[in-house]
Coordinates of C-alpha atoms in Angstrom, one line a residue:
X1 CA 74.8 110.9 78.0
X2 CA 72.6 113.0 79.0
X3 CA 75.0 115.9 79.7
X4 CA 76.0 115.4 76.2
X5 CA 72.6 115.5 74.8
X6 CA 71.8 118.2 76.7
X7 CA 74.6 120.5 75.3
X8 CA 74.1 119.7 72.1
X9 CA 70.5 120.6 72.1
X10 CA 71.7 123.9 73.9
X11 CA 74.1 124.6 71.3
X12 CA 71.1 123.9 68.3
X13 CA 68.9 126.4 70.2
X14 CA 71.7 129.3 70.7
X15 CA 72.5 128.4 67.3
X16 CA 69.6 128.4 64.9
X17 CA 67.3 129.5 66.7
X18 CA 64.5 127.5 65.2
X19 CA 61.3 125.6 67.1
X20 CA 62.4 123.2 69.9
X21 CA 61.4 119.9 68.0
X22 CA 63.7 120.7 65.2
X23 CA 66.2 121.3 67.2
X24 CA 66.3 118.1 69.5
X25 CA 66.0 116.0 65.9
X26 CA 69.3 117.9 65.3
X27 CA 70.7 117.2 68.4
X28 CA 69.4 113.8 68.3
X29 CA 70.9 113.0 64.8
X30 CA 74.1 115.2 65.6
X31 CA 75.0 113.1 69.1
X32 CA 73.3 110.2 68.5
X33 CA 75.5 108.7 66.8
X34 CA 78.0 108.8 69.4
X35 CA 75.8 108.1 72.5
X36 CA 75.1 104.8 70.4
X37 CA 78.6 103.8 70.4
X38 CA 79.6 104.8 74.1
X39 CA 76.9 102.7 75.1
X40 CA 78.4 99.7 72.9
X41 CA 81.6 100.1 73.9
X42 CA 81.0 100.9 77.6
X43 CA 78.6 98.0 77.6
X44 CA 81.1 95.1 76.0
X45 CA 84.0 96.8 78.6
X46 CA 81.8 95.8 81.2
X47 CA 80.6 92.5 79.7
X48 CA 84.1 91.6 79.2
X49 CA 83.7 89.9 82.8
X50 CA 81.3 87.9 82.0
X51 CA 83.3 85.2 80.8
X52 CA 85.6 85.1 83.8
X53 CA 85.8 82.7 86.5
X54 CA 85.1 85.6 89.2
X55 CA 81.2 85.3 89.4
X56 CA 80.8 88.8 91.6
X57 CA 82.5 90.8 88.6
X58 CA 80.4 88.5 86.1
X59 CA 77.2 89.4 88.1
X60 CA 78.6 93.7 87.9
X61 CA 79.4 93.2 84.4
X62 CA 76.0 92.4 83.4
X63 CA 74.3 94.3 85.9
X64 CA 76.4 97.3 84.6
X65 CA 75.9 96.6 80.9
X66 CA 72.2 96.8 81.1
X67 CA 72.3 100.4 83.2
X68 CA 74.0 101.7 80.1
X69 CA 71.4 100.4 77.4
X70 CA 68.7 102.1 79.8
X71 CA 70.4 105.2 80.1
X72 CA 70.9 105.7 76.5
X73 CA 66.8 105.0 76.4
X74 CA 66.1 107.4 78.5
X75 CA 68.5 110.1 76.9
X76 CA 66.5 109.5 73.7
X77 CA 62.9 109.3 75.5
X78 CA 63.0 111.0 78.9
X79 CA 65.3 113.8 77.5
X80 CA 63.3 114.9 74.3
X81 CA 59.8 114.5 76.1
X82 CA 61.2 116.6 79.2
X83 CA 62.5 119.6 77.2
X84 CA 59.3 119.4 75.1
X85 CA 57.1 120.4 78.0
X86 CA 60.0 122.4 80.0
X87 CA 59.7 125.6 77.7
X88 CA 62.6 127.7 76.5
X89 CA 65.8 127.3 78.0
X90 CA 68.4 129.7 78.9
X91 CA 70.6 131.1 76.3
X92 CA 74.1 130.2 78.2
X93 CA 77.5 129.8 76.5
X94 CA 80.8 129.0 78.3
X95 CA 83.7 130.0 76.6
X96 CA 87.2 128.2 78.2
X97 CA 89.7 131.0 76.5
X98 CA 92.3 130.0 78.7
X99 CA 92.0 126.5 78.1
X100 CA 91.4 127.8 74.4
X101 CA 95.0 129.4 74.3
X102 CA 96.5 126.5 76.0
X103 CA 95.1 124.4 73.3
X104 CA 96.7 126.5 70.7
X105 CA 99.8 126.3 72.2
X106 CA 99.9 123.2 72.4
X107 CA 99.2 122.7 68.6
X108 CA 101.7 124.8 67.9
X109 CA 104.4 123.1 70.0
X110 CA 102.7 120.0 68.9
X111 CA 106.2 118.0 68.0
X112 CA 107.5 119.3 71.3
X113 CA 104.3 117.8 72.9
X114 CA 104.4 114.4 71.3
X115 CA 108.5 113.8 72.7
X116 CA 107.8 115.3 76.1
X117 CA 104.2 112.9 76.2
X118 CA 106.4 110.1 74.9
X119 CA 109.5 110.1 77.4
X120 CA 106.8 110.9 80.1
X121 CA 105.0 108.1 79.5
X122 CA 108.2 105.8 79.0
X123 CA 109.4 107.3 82.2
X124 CA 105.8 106.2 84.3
X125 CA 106.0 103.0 82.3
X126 CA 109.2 102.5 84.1
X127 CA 107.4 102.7 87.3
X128 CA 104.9 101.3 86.7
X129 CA 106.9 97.7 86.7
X130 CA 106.7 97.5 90.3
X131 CA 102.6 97.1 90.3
X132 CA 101.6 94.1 92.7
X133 CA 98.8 92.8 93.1
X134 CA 98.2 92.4 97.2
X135 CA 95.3 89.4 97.3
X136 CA 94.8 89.1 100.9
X137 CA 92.1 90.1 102.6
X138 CA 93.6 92.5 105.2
X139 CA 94.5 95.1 102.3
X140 CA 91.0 95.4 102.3
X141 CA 91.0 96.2 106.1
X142 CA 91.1 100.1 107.7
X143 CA 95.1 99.6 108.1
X144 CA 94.4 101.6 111.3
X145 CA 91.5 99.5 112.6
X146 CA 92.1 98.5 116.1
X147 CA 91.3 95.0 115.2
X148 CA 94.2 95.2 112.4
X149 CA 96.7 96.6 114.4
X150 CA 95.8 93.5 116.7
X151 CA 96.4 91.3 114.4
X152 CA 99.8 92.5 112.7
X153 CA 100.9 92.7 116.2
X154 CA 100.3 89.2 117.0
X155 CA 101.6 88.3 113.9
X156 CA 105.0 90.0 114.3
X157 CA 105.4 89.2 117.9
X158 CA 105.3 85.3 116.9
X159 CA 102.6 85.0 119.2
X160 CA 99.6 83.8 117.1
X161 CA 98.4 83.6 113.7
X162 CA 96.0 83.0 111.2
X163 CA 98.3 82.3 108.3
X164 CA 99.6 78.9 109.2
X165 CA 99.4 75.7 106.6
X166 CA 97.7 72.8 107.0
X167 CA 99.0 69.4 105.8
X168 CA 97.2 66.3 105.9
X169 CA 99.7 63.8 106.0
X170 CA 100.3 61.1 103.6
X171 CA 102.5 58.0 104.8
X172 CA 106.0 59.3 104.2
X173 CA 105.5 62.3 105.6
X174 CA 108.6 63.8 107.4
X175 CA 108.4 67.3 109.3
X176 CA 112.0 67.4 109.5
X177 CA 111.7 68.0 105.6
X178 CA 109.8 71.2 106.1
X179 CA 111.3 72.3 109.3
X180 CA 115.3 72.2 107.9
X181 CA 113.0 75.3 105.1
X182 CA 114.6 78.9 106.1
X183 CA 111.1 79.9 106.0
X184 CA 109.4 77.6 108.3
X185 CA 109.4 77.9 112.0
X186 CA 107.9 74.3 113.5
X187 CA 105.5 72.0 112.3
X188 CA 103.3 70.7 114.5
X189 CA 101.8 66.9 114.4
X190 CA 99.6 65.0 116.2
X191 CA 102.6 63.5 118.6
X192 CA 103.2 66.8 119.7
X193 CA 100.1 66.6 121.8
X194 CA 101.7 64.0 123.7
X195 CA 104.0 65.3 126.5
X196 CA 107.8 64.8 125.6
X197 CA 110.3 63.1 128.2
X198 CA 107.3 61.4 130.4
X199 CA 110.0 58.9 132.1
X200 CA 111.9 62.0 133.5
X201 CA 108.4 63.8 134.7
X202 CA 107.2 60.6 135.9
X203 CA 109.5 59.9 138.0
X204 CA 109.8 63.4 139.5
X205 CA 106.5 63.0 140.2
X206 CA 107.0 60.0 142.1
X207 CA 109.6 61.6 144.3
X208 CA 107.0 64.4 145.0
X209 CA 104.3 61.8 145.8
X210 CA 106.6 60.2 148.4
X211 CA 107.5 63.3 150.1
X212 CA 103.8 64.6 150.2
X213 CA 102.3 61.7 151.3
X214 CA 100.7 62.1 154.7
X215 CA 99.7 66.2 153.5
X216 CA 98.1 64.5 150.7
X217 CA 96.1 61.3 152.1
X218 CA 92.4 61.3 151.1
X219 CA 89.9 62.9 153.8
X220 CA 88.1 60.3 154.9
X221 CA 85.6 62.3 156.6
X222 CA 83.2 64.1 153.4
X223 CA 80.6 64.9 155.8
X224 CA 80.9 69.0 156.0
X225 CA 81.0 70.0 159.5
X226 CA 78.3 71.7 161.3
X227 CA 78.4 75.5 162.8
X228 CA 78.8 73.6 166.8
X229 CA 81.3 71.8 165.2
X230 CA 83.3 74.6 163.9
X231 CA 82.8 76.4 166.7
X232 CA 83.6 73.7 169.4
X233 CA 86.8 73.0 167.2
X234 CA 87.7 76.6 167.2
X235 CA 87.5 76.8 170.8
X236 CA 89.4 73.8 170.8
X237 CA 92.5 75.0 168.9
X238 CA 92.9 78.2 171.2
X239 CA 92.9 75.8 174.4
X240 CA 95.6 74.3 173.0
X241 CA 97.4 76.8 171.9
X242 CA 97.5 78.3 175.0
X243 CA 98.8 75.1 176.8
X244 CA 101.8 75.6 175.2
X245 CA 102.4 78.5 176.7
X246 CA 104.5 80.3 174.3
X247 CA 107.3 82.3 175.8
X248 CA 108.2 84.0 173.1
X249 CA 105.5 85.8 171.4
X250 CA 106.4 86.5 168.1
X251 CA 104.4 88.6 165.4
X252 CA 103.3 85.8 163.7
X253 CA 102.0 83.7 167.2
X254 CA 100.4 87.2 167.9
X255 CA 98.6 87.3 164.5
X256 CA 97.5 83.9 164.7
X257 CA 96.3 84.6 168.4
X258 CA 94.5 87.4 167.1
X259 CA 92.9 85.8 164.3
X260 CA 91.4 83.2 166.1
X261 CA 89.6 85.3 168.7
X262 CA 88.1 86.8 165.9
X263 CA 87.2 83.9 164.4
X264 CA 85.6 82.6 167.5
X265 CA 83.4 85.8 167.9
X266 CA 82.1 85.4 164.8
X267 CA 78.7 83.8 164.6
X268 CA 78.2 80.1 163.6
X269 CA 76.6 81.0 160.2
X270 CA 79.7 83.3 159.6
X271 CA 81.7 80.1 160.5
X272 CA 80.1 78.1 158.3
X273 CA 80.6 80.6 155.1
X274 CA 84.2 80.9 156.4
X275 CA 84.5 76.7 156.3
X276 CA 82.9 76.9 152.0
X277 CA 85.0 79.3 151.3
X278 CA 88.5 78.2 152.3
X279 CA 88.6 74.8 153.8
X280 CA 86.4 73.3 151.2
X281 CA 88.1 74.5 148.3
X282 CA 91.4 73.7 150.3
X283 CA 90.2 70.4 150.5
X284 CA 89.8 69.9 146.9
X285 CA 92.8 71.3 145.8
X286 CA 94.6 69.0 147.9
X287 CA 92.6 66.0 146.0
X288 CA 93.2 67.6 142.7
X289 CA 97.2 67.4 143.8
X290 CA 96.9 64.0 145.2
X291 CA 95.7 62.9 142.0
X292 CA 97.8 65.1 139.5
X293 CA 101.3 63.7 140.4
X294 CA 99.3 60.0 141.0
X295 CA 99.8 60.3 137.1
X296 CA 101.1 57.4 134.8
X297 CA 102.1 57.4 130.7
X298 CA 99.7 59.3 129.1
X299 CA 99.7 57.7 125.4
X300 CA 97.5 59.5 122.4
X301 CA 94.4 56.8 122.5
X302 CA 94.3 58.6 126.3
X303 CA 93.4 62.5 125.0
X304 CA 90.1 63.6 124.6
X305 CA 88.3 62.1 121.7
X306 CA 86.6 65.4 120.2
X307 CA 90.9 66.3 119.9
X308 CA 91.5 63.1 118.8
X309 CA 89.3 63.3 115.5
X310 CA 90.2 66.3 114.2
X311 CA 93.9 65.5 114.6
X312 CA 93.8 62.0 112.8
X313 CA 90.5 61.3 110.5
X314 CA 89.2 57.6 109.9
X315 CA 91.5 57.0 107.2
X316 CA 93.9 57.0 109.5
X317 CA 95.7 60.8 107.7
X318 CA 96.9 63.3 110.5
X319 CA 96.3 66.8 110.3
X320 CA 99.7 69.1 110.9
X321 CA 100.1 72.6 111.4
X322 CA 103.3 74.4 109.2
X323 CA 103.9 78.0 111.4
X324 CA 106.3 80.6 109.8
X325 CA 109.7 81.4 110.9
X326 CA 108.9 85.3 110.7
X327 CA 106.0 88.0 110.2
X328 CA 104.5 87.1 107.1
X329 CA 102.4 90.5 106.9
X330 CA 104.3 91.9 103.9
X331 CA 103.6 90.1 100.4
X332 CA 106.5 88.9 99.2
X333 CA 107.0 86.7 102.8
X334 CA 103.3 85.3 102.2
X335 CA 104.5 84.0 98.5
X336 CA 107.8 82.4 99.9
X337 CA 106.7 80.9 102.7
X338 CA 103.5 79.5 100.7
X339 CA 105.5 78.7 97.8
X340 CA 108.4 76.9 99.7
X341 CA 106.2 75.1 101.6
X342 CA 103.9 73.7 98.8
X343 CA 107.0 72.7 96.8
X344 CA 107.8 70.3 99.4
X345 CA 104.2 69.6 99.8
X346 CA 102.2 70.6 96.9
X347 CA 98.3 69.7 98.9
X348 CA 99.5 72.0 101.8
X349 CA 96.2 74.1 102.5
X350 CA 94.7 77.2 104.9
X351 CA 94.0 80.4 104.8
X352 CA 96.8 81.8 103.0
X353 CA 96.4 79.2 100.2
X354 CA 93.2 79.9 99.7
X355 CA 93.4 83.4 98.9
X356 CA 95.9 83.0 97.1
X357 CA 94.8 80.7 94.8
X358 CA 91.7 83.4 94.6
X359 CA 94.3 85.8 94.0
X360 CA 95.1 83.9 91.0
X361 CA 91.3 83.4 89.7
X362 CA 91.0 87.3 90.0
X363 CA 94.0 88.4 88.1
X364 CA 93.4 85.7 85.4
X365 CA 90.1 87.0 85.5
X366 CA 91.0 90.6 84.5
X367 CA 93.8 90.0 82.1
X368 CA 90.7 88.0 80.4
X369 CA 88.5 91.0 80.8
X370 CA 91.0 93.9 80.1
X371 CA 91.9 91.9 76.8
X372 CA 88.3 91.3 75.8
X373 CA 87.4 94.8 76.3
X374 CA 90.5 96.2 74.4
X375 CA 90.1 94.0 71.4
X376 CA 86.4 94.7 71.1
X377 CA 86.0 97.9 71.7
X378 CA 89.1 98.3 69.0
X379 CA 86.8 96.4 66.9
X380 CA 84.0 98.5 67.2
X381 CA 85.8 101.8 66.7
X382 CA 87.2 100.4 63.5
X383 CA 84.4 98.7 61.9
X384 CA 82.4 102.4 62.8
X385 CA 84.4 105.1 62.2
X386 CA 86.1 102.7 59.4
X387 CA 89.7 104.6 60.3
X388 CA 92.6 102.8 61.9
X389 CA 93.9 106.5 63.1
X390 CA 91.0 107.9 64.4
X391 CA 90.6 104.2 66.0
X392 CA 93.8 104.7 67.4
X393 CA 93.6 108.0 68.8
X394 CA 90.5 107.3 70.7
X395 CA 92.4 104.5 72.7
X396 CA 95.8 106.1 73.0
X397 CA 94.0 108.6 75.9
X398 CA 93.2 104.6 77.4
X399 CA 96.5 103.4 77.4
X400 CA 98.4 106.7 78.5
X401 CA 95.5 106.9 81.5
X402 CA 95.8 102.9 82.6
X403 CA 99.9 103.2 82.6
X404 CA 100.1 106.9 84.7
X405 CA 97.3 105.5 87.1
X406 CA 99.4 102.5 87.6
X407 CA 102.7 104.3 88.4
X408 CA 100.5 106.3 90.6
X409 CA 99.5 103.9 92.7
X410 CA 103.4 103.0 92.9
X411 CA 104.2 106.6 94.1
X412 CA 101.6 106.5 96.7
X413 CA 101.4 102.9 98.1
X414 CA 98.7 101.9 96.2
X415 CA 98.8 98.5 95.0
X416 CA 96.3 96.5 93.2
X417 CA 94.0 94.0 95.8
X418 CA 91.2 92.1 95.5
X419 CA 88.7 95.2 95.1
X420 CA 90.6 97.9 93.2
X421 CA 92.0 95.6 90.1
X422 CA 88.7 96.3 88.5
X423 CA 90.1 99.7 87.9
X424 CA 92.1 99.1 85.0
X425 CA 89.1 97.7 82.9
X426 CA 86.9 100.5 84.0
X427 CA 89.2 103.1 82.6
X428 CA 88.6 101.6 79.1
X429 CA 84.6 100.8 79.7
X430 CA 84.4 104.3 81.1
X431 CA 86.8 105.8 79.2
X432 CA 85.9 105.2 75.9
X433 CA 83.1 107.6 75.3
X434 CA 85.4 111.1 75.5
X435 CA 87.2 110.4 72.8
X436 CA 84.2 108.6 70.7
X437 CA 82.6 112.3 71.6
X438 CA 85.7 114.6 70.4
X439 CA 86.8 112.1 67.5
X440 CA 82.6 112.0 66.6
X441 CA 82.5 115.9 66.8
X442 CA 86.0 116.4 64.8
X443 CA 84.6 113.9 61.9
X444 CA 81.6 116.6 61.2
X445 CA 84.0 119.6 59.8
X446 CA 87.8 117.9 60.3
X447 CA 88.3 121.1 61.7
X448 CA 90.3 121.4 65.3
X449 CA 89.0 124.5 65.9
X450 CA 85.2 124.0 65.2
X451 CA 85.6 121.3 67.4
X452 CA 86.8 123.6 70.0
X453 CA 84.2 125.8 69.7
X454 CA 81.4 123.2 70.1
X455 CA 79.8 121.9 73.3
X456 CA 81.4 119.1 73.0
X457 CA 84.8 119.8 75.2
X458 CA 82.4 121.2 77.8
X459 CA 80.6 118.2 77.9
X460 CA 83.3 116.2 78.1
X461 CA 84.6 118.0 80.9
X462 CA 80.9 118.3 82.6
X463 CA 80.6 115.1 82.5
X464 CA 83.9 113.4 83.8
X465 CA 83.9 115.8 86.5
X466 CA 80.5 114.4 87.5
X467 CA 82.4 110.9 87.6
X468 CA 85.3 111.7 89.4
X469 CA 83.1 113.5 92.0
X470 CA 81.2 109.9 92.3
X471 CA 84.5 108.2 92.7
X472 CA 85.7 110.5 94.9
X473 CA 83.4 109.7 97.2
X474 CA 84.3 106.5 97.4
X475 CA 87.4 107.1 98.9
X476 CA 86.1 108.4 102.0
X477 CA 84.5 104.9 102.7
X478 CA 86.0 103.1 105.7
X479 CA 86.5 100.2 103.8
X480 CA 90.0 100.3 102.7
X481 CA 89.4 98.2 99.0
X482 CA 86.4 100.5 98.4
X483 CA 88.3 103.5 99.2
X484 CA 91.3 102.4 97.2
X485 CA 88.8 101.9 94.2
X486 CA 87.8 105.2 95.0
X487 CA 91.3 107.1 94.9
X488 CA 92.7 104.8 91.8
X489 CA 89.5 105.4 89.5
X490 CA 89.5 109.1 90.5
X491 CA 93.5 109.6 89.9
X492 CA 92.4 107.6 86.3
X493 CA 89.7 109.7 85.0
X494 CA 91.0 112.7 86.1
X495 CA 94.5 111.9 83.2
X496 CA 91.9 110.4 81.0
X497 CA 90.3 114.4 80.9
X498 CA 93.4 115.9 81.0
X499 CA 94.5 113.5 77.9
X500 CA 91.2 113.6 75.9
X501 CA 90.7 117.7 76.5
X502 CA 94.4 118.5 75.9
X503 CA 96.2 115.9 74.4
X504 CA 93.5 114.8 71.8
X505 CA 93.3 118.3 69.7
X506 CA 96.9 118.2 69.5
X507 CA 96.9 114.5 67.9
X508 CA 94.2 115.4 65.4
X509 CA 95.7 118.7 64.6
X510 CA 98.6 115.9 62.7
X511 CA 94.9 114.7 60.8
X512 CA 94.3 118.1 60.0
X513 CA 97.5 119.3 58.9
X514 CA 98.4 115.5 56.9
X515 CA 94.2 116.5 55.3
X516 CA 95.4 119.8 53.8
X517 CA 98.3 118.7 52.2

């Protein structure tokens, strides 16, 4: 706005060279008009969310609508007021004549320019078709986070993961039903925390019990030793150890030898640390084993309650766990496997189903808000400039931007998620005021070439350069849904300049021509 403004009150001075207050009435009444509408039309584009079921974009949409109604206040109070005090300002006039003779041509070849545009634009249509729309919440992830990378390893490896299904089970409920799916790996139920085969193990156990039995029996003396103890006992063990005299000394007697003559040098508070530290814990191991295969039928009233209730709640529904047959990273796997699964049970839950069904709220949201803002601002342009074709022309630049932008993002990987969908409505809330500007500007002389000759292109191009440098910087931002905003709005604005500069001269110059006949 104020770019636009600004030029225009530049252009009045260089012009007519008359007092400064006459000229910002002129520049005023000249762009006023148009400022008016671009803050309409931008405002309803962002407004258009407000209806939605996605309260964030709502809240944006509102927030956003007001900034523009306070910046077209302050470009007709700040702006006026400023350059009041400010004094004389420069004489400076930029001329574009190459972009002037590239114009021309362009009018000239203008047929050859409408067939070119139009197989061009069938052509990214084409590719555009494969758009997705990617709603979970690792495309919003730094892909080469190490975190990520964990995770999709994890994931692939079948090791763990955090896109399993939940079921609570209603009677009737069959696993074998979900488990004979191609997509689903196991499902796993409360029995399944109950060990499988327990006649078999129990008995093997039993075995083990008999043959362990005297290494095993309970130590009937608890009371810890004392250091004379240990150390009358030590002494003890050499003595007789060396009544048996053996003959044949073998590296392991020696060790042993060794070891205990050592042992017995030590002092008796050494002795003592030495008795916690081994024969204690020995000790307790050996209880530990004398209990474990001791065992008997383990049943599931005998696992731990706190595992108990949040496998089987108090209406007497059990909780199972549906785990995919493969990695489940890419998008199409995610649908299948949560499709497949929920058409055998349609109240199968988790993470996946829940951002999916979020998915869903979003992209319903924005076909609701792209629609709104299309219709309205169509409205608008119609009931004010009161011309279907100069109506027309002002969106076409939309529509060619929103379906190159799209087949961009399917040339380099750039599918729509959860934070970068918002694009599409922004290129018509944003886009809108260049070619209410140029159309505006053309209107005053229906003349192609006074309109080139204005300030307007320059401020057109001023002032979208100024937005794609503020989306640009968004795509340095380590979050990967903000930097995808970033790169998708800034491929966007960058054809809706291109179209609005080049393409929008050579559609009017058909008003032009059609006018003079």
């Amino acid at each position: 706005f104020s770019l636009h403004f600004s030029l225009r009150y530049q252009e009045a001075m260089n012009s007519e060279h008359i007092d400064r207050s006459s000229c910002l009435g002129t520049s005023a009444r000249s762009v006023g008009g148009a400022i008016l509408i671009c803050t309409l039309t931008t405002a309803i584009g962002f407004l258009g969310f407000v209806p939605t079921a996605y309260s964030g974009l709502a809240d944006l949409g509102i927030i956003s609508a007001g900034g523009m109604f306070v910046a077209a206040l302050l470009t007709f109070s700040f702006l006026p007021a400023f350059y009041t005090i400010a004094g004389e300002i420069r004489v400076h006039v930029i001329d574009f004549p190459s972009s002037d003779a590239l114009i021309r041509y362009l009018i000239r070849h203008r047929l050859a320019v409408v067939v070119v545009l139009a197989a061009t634009s069938a052509g990214a249509a084409w590719v555009a078709r494969d758009t997705y729309f990617d709603y979970s919440v690792i495309a919003l992830k730094d892909a080469e986070a190490e975190s990520v990378v964990t995770h999709k390893r994890l994931q692939a490896d079948g090791i763990a993961t955090d896109y399993a299904l939940s079921i609570l089970s209603q009677p009737g409920f069959d696993p074998a039903d979900l488990e004979s799916l191609e997509v689903v790996s196991t499902v796993v139920t409360p029995a399944d925390f109950v060990p499988k085969n327990q006649e078999d193990k129990l008995q093997t156990l039993e075995d083990a019990a008999i043959m362990l039995d005297s290494a095993l029996s309970p130590v009937h003396n608890n009371d810890p030793p004392t250091a004379g103890e240990l150390v009358r006992q030590t002494n003890q063990l050499i003595a007789v150890l060396n009544a048996q005299g053996f003959e044949d000394q073998s590296p392991a007697t020696e060790r042993l030898y060794r070891a205990l003559d050592a042992l017995a040098a030590q002092p008796s508070q050494s002795m003592l640390i030495w008795q916690r530290g081994v024969i204690s814990n020995l000790i307790g191991e050996l209880e530990w084993l004398r209990r474990a295969i001791n065992a008997g039928p383990i049943g599931f009233s005998d696992l731990p309650e706190d595992l108990r209730d949040r496998l089987i709640n108090e209406n007497g529904h059990e909780l199972s766990v549906v785990l995919p047959e493969y990695d489940i990273t890419p998008l199409d796997r995610l649908n299948r496997f949560i499709e497949d699964v929920r058409r055998v049970e349609p109240n199968a839950t988790g993470r996946p189903v829940i951002e999916w069904g979020v998915g869903q709220i979003v992209t319903e949201s924005f076909r609701t808000a792209l629609l709104i803002a299309i219709v309205s601002i169509g409205v608008i342009l119609l009931l004010i400039f009161r011309r279907l074709g100069h109506a027309l022309l002002i969106v076409v630049p939309l529509l060619l931007a929103a379906v190159f932008t799209l087949a961009a993002g399917v040339l380099f990987g750039l599918p729509l998620n959860m934070a970068n969908i918002l694009v599409l409505p922004l290129i018509f809330g944003l886009g809108v005021d260049n070619g209410v500007h140029v159309i505006d500007r053309y209107r005053d002389f229906n003349d192609v070439e006074h309109l080139l000759h204005s300030s307007t292109p320059r401020a057109v191009v001023l002032s979208t350069l100024t937005t794609i440098g503020t989306f640009a910087a968004l795509s340095l931002s380590p979050h990967q849904g903000t930097a995808s905003i970033g790169v998708l709005l800034t491929i966007a604005v960058s054809f809706l300049l291109i179209f609005t500069v080049f393409l929008l001269p050579v559609l009017l110059s058909f008003f032009e021509l059609r006018d003079a006949k």
